[in-house]
Short mmCIF file of C-alpha atoms in Angstrom, two decimals:
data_model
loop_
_atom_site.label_atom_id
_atom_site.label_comp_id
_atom_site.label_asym_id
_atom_site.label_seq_id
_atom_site.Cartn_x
_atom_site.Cartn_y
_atom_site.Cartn_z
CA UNK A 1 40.05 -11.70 -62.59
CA UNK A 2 38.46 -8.95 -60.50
CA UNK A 3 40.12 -5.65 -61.63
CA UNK A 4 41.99 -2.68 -59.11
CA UNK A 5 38.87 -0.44 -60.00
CA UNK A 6 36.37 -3.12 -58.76
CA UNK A 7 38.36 -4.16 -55.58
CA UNK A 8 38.53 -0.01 -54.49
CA UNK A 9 34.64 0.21 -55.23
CA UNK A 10 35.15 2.40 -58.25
CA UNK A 11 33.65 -0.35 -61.40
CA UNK A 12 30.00 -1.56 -60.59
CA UNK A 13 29.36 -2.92 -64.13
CA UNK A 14 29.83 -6.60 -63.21
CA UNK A 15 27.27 -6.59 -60.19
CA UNK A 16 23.55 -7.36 -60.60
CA UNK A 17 20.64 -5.63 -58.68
CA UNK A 18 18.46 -7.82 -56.01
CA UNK A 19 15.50 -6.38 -54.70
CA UNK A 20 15.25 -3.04 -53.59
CA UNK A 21 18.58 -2.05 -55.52
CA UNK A 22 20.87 -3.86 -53.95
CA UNK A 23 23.95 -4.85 -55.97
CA UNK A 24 25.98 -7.69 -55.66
CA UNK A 25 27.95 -10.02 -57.85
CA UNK A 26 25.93 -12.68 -59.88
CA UNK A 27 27.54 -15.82 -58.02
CA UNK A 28 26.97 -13.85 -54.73
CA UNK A 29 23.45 -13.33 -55.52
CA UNK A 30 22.51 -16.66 -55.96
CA UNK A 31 24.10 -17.96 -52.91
CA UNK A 32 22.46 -15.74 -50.86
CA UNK A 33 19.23 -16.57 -53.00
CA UNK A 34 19.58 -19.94 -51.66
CA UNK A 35 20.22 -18.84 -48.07
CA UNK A 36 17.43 -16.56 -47.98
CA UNK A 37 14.96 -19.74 -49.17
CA UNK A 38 16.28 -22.09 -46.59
CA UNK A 39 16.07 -19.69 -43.78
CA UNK A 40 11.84 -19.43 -44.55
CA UNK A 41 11.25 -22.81 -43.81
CA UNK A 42 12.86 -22.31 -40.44
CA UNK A 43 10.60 -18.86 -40.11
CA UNK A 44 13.33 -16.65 -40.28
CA UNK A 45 13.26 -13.20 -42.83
CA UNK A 46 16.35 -12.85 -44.14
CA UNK A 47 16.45 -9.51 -46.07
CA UNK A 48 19.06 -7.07 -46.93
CA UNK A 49 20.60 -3.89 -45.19
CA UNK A 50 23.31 -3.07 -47.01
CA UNK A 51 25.85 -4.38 -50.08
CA UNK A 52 27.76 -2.81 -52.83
CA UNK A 53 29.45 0.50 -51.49
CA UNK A 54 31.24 2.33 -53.82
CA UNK A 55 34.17 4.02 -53.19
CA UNK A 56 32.58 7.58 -52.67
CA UNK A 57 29.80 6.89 -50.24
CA UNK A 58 32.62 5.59 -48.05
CA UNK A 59 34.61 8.50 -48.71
CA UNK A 60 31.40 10.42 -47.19
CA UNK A 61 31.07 8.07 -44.50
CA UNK A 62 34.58 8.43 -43.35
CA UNK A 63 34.80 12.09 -44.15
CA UNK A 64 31.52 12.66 -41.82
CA UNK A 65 33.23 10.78 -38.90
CA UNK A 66 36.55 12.52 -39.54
CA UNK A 67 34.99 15.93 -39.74
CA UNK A 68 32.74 15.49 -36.47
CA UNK A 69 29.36 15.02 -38.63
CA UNK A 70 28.90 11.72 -37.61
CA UNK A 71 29.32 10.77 -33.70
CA UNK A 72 32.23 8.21 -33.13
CA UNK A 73 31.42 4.93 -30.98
CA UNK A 74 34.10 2.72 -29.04
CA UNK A 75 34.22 -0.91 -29.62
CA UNK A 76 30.99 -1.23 -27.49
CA UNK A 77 29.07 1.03 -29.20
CA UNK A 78 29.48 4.26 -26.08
CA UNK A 79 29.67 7.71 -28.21
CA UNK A 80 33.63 9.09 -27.96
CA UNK A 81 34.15 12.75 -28.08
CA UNK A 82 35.93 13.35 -31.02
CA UNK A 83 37.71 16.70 -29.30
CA UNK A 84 39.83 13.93 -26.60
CA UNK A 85 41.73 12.28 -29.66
CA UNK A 86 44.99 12.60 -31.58
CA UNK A 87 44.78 11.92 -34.93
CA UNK A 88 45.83 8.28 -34.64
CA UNK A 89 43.29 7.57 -32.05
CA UNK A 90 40.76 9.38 -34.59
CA UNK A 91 41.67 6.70 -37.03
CA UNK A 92 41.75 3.75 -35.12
CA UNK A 93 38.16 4.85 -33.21
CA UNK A 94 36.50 5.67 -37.18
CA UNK A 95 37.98 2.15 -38.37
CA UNK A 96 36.35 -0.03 -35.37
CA UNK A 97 32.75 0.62 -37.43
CA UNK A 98 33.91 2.16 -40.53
CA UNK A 99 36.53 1.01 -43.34
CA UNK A 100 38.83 3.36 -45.12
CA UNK A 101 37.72 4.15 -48.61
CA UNK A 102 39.00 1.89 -51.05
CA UNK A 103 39.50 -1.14 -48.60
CA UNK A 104 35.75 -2.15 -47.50
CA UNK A 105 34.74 -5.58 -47.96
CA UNK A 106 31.28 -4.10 -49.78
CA UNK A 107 33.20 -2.51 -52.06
CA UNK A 108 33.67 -6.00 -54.08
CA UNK A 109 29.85 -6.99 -54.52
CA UNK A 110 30.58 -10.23 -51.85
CA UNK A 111 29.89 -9.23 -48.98
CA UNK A 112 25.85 -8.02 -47.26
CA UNK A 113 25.02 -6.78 -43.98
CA UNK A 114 21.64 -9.13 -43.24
CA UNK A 115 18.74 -8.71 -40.57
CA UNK A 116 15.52 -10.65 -39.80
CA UNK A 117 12.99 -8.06 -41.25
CA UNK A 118 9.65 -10.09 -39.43
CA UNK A 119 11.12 -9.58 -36.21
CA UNK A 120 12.69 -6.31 -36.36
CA UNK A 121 9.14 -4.92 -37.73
CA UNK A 122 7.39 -6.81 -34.81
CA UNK A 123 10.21 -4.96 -32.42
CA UNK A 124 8.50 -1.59 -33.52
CA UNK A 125 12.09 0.11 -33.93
CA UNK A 126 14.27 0.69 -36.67
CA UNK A 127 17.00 -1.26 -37.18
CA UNK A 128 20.34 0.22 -36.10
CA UNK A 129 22.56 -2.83 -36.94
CA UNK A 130 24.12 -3.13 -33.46
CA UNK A 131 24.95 -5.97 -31.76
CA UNK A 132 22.40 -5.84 -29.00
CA UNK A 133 20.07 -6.69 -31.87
CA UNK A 134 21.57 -9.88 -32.56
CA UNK A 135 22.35 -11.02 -29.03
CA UNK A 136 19.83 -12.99 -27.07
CA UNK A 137 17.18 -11.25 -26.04
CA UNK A 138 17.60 -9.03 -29.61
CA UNK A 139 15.13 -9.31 -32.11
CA UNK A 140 17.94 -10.91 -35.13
CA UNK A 141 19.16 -13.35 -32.12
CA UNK A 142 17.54 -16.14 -34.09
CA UNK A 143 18.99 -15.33 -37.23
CA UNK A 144 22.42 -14.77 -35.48
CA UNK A 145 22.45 -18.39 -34.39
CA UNK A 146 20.65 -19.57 -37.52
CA UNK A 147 23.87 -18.14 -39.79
CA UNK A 148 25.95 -19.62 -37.25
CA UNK A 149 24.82 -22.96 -38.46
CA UNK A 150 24.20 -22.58 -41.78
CA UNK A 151 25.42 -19.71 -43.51
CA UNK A 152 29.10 -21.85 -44.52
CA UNK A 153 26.49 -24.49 -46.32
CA UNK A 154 25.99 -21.37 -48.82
CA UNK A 155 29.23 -20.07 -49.10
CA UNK A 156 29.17 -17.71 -46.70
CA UNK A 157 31.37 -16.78 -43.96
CA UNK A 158 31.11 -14.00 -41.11
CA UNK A 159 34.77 -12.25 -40.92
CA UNK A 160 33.85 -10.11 -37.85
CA UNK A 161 31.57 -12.20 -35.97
CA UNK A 162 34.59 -12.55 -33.10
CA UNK A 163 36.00 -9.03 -31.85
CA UNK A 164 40.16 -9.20 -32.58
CA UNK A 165 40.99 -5.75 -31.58
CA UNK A 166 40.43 -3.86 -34.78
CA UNK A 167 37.06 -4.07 -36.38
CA UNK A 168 34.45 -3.99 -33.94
CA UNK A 169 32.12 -7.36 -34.08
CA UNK A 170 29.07 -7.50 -36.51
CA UNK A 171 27.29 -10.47 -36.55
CA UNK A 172 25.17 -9.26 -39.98
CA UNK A 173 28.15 -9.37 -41.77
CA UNK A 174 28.56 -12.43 -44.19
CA UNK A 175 31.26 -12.79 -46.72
CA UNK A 176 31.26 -14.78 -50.21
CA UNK A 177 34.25 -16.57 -49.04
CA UNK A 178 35.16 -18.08 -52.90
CA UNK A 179 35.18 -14.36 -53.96
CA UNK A 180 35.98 -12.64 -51.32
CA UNK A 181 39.38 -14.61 -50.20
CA UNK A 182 40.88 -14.32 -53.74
CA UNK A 183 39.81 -10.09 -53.86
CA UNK A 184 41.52 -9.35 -50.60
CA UNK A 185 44.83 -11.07 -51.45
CA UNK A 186 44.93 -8.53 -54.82
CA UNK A 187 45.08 -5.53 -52.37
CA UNK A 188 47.98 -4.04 -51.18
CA UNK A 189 48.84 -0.98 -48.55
CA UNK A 190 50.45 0.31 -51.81
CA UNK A 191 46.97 0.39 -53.81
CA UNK A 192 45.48 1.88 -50.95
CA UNK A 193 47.74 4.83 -50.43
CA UNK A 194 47.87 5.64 -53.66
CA UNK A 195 43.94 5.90 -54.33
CA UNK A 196 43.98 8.29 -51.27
CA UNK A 197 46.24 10.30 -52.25
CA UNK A 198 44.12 10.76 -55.43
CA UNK A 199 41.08 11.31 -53.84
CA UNK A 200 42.65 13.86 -50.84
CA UNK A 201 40.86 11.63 -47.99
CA UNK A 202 40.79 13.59 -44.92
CA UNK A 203 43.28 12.44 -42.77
CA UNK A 204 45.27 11.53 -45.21
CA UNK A 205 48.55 11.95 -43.55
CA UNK A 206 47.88 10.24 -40.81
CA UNK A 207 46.40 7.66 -42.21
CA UNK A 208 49.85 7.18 -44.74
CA UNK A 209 52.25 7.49 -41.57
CA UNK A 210 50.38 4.31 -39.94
CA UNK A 211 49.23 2.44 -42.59
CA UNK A 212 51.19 -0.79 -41.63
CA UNK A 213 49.32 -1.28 -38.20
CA UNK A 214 46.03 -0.12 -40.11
CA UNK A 215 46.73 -2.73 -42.60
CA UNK A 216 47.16 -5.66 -40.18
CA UNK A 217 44.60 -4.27 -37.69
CA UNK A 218 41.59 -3.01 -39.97
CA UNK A 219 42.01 -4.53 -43.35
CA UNK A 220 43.33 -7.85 -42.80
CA UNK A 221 41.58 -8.64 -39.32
CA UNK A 222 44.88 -9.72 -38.25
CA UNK A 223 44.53 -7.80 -34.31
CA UNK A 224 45.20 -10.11 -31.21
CA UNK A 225 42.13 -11.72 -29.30
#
């Protein structure tokens, strides 16, 4: 049984480190061990961007959005000036890209952000993790299509491959699923307020007066088509 600390990103002692210091739960680890095999024989370089977060990088994260440090996109990626927005609209433009502290998926050691690292070297530009880069013509639109097909024979699904009006879509995204589903049914809006609260999130009223539509929006992917 995963514990409140581990699902809000605050215990890392159960994960194990992949290359370049990623961290990720053992069973997660080997799954995507597996994936990352079969996808060389069909020339494709599956490598990591990003895994464990812990619950203070996305603090900082948020907090840089929130604060104006870090330039706010729409759902298709145009910059937003931060200046135009209530507080609410603040919240639900941060949230498209970013989760609240204490409720991102990579705060649970299941879930990886994924790229094709041949092909975005051969691109000759960093990768951004956008979704141009995984649509056709993008240099990951191979591995896009390739985890379309495969990624479920490993365990792995893609919660935000389809846009549903909260989270924006991010086809890198895959999901332990036999982890993952279990972890998000232990939080609760209560949890979540109440590690906030602790931590003095910016925002933090806001964020407590609409916490039911941020809830069903943002943290259970529940928004309409």
């Amino acid at each position: 049984m995963i514990t409140q600390a581990q699902i809000l990103g605050k215990d890392e002692s159960q994960l194990v480190e992949l290359a370049n210091g990623f961290l990720i739960l053992p069973k997660v680890a080997e799954a995507f061990n597996a994936l990352q095999q079969a996808a060389k024989f069909d020339s494709i370089d599956i490598q990591i961007a990003s895994s464990y977060r812990s619950f203070d990088r996305q603090k900082r994260i948020w907090e840089n959005k929130w604060s104006g440090k870090t330039q706010l996109l729409d759902a298709n990626e145009n910059p937003i000036d931060p200046s135009t927005l209530t507080d609410w609209q603040k919240i639900q433009t941060i949230l498209t890209w970013s989760a609240l502290p204490g409720a991102s998926r990579h705060h649970w050691g299941t879930d990886l952000d994924v790229y094709d690292k041949t092909k975005i070297d051969e691109s000759g530009s960093p990768l951004q993790l956008v979704c141009s880069e995984y649509d056709k013509n993008g240099p990951c639109f191979e591995l896009n299509q390739w985890l379309a097909k495969y990624a479920a024979d490993f365990g792995f699904i893609r919660p935000y491959s389809v846009y549903k009006g909260g989270i924006a879509r991010e086809p890198w995204h895959l999901s332990y699923k036999d982890l993952s589903e279990p972890i998000i049914k232990q939080l609760s809006p209560e949890m979540l307020i109440a590690t906030l609260k602790q931590s003095q999130v910016l925002g933090l009223a806001a964020v407590v007066q609409n916490m039911p539509e941020i809830y069903s929006r943002f943290i259970l992917n529940q928004g309409s088509p």
